[in-house]
Tab-separated table of C-alpha atoms and ligand atoms in Angstrom:
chain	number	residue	atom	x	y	z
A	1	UNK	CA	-60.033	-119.190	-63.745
A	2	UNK	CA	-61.183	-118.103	-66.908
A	3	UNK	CA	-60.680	-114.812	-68.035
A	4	UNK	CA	-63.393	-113.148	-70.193
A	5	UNK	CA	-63.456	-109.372	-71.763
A	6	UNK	CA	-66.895	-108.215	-73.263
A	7	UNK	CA	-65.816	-105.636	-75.858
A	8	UNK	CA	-68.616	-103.487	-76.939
A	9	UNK	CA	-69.716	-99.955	-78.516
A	10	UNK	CA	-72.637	-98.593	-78.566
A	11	UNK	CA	-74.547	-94.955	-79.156
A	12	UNK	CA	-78.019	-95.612	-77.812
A	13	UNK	CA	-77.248	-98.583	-75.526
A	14	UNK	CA	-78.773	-101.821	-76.985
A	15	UNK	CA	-75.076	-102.949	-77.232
A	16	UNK	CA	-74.205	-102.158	-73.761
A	17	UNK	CA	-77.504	-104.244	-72.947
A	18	UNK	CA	-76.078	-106.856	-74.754
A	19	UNK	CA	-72.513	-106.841	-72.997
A	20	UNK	CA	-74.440	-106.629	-69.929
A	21	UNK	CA	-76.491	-109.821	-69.992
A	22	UNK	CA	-73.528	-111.345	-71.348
A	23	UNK	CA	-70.970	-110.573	-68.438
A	24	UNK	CA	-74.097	-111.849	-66.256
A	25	UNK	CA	-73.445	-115.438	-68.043
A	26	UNK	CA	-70.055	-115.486	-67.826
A	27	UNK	CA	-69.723	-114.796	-64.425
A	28	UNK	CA	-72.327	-117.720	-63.869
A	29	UNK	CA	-69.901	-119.935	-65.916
A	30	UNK	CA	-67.018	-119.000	-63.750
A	31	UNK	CA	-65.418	-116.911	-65.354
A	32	UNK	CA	-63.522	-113.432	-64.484
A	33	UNK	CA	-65.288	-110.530	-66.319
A	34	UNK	CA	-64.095	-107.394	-68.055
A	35	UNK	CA	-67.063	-105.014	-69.888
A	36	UNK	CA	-64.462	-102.603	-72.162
A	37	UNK	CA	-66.061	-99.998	-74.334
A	38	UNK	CA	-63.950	-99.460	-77.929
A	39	UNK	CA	-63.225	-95.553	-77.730
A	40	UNK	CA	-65.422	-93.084	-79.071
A	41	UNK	CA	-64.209	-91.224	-82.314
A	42	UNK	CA	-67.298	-89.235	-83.348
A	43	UNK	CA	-67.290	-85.289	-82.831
A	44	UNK	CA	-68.502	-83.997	-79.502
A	45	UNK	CA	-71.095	-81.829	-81.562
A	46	UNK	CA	-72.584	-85.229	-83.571
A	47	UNK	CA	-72.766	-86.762	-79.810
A	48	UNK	CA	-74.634	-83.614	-78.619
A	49	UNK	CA	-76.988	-83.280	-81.232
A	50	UNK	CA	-78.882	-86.672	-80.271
A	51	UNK	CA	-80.281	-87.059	-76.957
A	52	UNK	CA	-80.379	-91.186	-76.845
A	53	UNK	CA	-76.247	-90.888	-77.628
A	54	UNK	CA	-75.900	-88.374	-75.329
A	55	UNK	CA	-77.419	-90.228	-72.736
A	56	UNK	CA	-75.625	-93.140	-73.261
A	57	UNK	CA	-72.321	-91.828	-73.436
A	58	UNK	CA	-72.972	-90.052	-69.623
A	59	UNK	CA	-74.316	-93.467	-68.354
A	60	UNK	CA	-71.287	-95.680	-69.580
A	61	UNK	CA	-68.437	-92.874	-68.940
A	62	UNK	CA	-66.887	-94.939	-65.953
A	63	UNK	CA	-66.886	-97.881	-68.253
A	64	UNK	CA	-63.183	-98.614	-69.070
A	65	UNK	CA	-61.884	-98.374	-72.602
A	66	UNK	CA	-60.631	-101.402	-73.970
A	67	UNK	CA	-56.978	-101.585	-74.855
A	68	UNK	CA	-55.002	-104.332	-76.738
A	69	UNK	CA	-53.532	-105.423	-73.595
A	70	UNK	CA	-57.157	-106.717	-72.434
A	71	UNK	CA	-57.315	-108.944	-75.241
A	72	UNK	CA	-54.060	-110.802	-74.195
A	73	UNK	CA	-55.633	-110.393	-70.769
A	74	UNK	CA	-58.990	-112.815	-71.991
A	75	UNK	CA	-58.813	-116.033	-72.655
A	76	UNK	CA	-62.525	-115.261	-74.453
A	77	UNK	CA	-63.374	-112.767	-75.792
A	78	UNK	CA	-67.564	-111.306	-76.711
A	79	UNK	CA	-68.047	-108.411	-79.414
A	80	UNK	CA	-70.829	-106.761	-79.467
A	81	UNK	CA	-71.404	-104.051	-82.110
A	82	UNK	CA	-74.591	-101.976	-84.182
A	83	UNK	CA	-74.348	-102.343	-87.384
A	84	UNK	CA	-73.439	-99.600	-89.339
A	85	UNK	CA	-74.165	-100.231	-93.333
A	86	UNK	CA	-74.068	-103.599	-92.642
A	87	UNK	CA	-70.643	-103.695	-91.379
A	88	UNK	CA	-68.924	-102.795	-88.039
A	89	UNK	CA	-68.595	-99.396	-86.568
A	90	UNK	CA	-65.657	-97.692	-87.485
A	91	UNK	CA	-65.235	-96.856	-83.219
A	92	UNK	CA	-64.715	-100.962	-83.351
A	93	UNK	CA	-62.535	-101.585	-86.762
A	94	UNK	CA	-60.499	-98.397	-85.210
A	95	UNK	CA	-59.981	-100.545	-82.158
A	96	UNK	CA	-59.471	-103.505	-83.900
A	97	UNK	CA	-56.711	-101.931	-86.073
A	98	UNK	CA	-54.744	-101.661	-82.984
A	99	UNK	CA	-54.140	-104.954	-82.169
A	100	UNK	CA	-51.525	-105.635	-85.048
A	101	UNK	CA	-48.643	-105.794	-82.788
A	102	UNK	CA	-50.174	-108.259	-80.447
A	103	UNK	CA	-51.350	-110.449	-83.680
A	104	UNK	CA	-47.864	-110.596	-84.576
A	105	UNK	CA	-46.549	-112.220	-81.573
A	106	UNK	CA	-49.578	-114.392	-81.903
A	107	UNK	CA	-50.797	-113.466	-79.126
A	108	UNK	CA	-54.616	-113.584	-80.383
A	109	UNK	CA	-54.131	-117.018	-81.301
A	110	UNK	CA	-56.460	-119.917	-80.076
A	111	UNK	CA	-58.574	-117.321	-78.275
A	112	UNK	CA	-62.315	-118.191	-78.137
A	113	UNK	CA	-64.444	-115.085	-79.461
A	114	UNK	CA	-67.701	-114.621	-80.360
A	115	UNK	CA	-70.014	-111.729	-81.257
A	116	UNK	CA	-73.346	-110.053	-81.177
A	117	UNK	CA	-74.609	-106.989	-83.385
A	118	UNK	CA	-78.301	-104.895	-83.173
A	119	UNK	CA	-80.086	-103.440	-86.605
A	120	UNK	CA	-82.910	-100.943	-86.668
A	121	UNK	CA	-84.362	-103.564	-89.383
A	122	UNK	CA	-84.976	-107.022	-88.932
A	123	UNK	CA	-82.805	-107.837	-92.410
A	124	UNK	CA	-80.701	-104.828	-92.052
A	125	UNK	CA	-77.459	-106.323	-91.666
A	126	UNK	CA	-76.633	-107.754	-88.834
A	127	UNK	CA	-75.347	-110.877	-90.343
A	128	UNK	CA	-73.245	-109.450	-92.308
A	129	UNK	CA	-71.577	-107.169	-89.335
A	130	UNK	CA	-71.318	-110.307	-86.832
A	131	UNK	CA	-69.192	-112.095	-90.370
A	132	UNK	CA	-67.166	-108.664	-90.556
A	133	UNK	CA	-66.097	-108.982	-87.072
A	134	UNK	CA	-65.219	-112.512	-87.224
A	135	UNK	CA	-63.100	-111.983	-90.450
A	136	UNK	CA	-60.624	-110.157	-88.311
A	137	UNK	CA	-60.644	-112.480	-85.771
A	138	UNK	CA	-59.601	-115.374	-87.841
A	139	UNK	CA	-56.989	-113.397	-89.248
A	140	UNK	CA	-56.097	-113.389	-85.548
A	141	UNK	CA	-56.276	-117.183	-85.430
A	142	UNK	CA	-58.473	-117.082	-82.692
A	143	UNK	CA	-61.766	-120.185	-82.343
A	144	UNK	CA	-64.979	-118.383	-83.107
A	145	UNK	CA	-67.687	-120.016	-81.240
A	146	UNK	CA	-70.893	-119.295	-83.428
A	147	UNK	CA	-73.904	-120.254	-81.307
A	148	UNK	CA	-75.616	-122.519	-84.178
A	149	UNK	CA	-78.712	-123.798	-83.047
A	150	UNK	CA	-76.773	-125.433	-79.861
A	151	UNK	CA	-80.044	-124.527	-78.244
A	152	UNK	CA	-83.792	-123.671	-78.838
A	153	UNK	CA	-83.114	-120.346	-77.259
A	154	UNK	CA	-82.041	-119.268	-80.395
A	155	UNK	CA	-85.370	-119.481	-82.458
A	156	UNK	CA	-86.753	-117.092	-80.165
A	157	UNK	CA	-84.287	-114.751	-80.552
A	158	UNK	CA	-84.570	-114.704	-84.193
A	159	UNK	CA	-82.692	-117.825	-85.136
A	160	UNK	CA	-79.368	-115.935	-86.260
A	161	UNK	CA	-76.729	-118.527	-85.927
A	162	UNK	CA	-73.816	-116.691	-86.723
A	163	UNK	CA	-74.244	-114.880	-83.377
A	164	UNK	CA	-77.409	-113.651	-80.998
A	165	UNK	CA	-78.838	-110.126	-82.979
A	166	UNK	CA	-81.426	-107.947	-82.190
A	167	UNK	CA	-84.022	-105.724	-84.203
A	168	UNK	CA	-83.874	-102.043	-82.110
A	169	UNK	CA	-87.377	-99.741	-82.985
A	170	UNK	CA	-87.321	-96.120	-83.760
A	171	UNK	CA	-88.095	-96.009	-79.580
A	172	UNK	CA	-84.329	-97.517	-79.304
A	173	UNK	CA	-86.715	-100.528	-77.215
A	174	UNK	CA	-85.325	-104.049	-78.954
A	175	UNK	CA	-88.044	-105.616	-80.337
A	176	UNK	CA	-87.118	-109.339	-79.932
A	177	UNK	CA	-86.254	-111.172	-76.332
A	178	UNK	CA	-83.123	-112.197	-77.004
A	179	UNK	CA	-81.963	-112.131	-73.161
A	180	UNK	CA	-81.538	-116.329	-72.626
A	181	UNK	CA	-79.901	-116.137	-76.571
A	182	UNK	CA	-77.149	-114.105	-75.292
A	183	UNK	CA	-76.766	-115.732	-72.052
A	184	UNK	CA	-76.316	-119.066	-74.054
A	185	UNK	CA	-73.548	-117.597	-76.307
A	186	UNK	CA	-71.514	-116.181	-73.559
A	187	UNK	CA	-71.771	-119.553	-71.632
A	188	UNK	CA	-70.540	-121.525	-74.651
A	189	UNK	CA	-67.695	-118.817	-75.402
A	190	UNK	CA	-66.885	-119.546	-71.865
A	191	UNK	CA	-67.137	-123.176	-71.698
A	192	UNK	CA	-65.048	-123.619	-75.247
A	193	UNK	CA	-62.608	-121.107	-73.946
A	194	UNK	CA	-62.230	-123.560	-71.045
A	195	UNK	CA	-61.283	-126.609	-73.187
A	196	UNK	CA	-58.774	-124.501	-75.042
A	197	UNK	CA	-57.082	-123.924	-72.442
A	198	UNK	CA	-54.435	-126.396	-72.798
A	199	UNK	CA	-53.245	-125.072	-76.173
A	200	UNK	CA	-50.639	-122.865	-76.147
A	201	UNK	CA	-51.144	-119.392	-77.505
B	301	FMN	C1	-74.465	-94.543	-89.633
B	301	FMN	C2	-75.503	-95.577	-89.284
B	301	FMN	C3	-75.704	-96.642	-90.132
B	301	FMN	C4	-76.679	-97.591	-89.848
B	301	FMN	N1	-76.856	-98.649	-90.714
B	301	FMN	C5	-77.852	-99.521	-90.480
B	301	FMN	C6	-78.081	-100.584	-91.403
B	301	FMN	O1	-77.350	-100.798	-92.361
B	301	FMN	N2	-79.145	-101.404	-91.166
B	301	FMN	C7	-79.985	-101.217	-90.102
B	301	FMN	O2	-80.945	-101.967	-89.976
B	301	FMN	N3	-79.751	-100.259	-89.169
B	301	FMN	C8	-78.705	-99.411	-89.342
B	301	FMN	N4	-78.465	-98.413	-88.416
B	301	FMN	C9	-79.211	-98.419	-87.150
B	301	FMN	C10	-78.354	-99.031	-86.024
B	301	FMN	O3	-77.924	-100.338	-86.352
B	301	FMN	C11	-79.100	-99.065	-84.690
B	301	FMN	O4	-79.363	-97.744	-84.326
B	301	FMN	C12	-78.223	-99.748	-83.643
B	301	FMN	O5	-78.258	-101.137	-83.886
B	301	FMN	C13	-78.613	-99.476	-82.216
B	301	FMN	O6	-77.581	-100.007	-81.397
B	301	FMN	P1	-77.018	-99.167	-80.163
B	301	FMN	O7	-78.228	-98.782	-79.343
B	301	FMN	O8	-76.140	-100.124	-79.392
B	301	FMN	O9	-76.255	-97.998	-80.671
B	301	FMN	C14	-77.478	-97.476	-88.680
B	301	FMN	C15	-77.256	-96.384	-87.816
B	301	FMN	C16	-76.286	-95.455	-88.113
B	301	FMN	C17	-76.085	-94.284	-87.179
């Protein structure tokens, strides 16, 4: 069977959302599922001093950290990340900074990995941070599996081709329905990482 880690962080919860819907998918597509969280590296005081982060961080504490090993683990792999100055959290590029010994080995290689990112503005970068992840990841030599416009779901959620992204208001409520967009991606991740399976890593 498939094996499929959905690597996420989030403060407010939009990108747990996002891993969510996308486990739901790849479990549909048959596929094994592991939701990781990337560690948090932000003060306890910064995390206390906002209510919506504070909330999150009690409702995803049994949520397992991810850890290089679940990358060799997945034979595809979903980010999903805010985007922070239109680039990747540093709780993410931290995590992703740790996976130089398994790179090395080639042990990333011919992975299938995709990714997802929320902005509080509807041009606020989220582009940019899905391209920042996937920079690593060819590094890696892993298959990114951009969603194009391999379906119409994608106009609804905003037509972002480079991976499914989300506008979050000042309420933290996302503002697009982006739900069946994210479902999509994590099916196709799943079904490419199924016809790579015959390449050796
Ligand atoms: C340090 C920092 C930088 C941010 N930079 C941007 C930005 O460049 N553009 C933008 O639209 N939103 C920006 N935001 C808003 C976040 O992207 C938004 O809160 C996030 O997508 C919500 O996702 P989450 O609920 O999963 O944490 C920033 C937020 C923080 C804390």
């Amino acid at each position: 069977m498939v094996k499929t880690a959905i690597v996420y962080y989030s403060s407010g919860g939009t990108n747990y959302q996002l891993a969510k819907w996308a486990a739901e998918a790849a479990k549909e597509a048959g596929s094994e599922v592991r939701i990781l969280k990337a560690a948090e590296t932000a003060p306890q005081a910064a995390i206390e001093s906002n209510p919506a982060w504070k909330a999150n961080v009690e409702a995803t504490k049994d949520v397992p950290e991810v850890k290089p090993e679940d990358l060799e683990w997945a034979d595809a792999i979903i980010f999903s990340v805010p985007t922070r100055f239109g680039n990747m959290p540093g709780q993410m590029k931290n995590f992703l900074d740790t996976t130089g010994g398994l790179w090395a080995k080639g042990k990333l290689a011919n992975k299938a990995v995709s990714a997802m990112s929320s902005a509080q503005n509807p041009h606020g970068g989220q582009e940019a941070t899905i391209l920042s992840l996937y920079t690593t990841m060819y590094h890696w030599g892993a298959i990114v599996v951009a969603p194009g416009y391999t379906d119409p779901v994608t106009f609804g959620a905003g037509g972002n081709p480079y991976g499914t992204s989300v506008t979050v208001g000042q309420d933290g409520k996302m503002i697009e329905d982006v739900q069946a967009a994210v479902k999509h991606q994590a099916k196709r991740t799943v079904q490419v990482a199924k016809a790579l399976a015959h390449l050796e890593a």
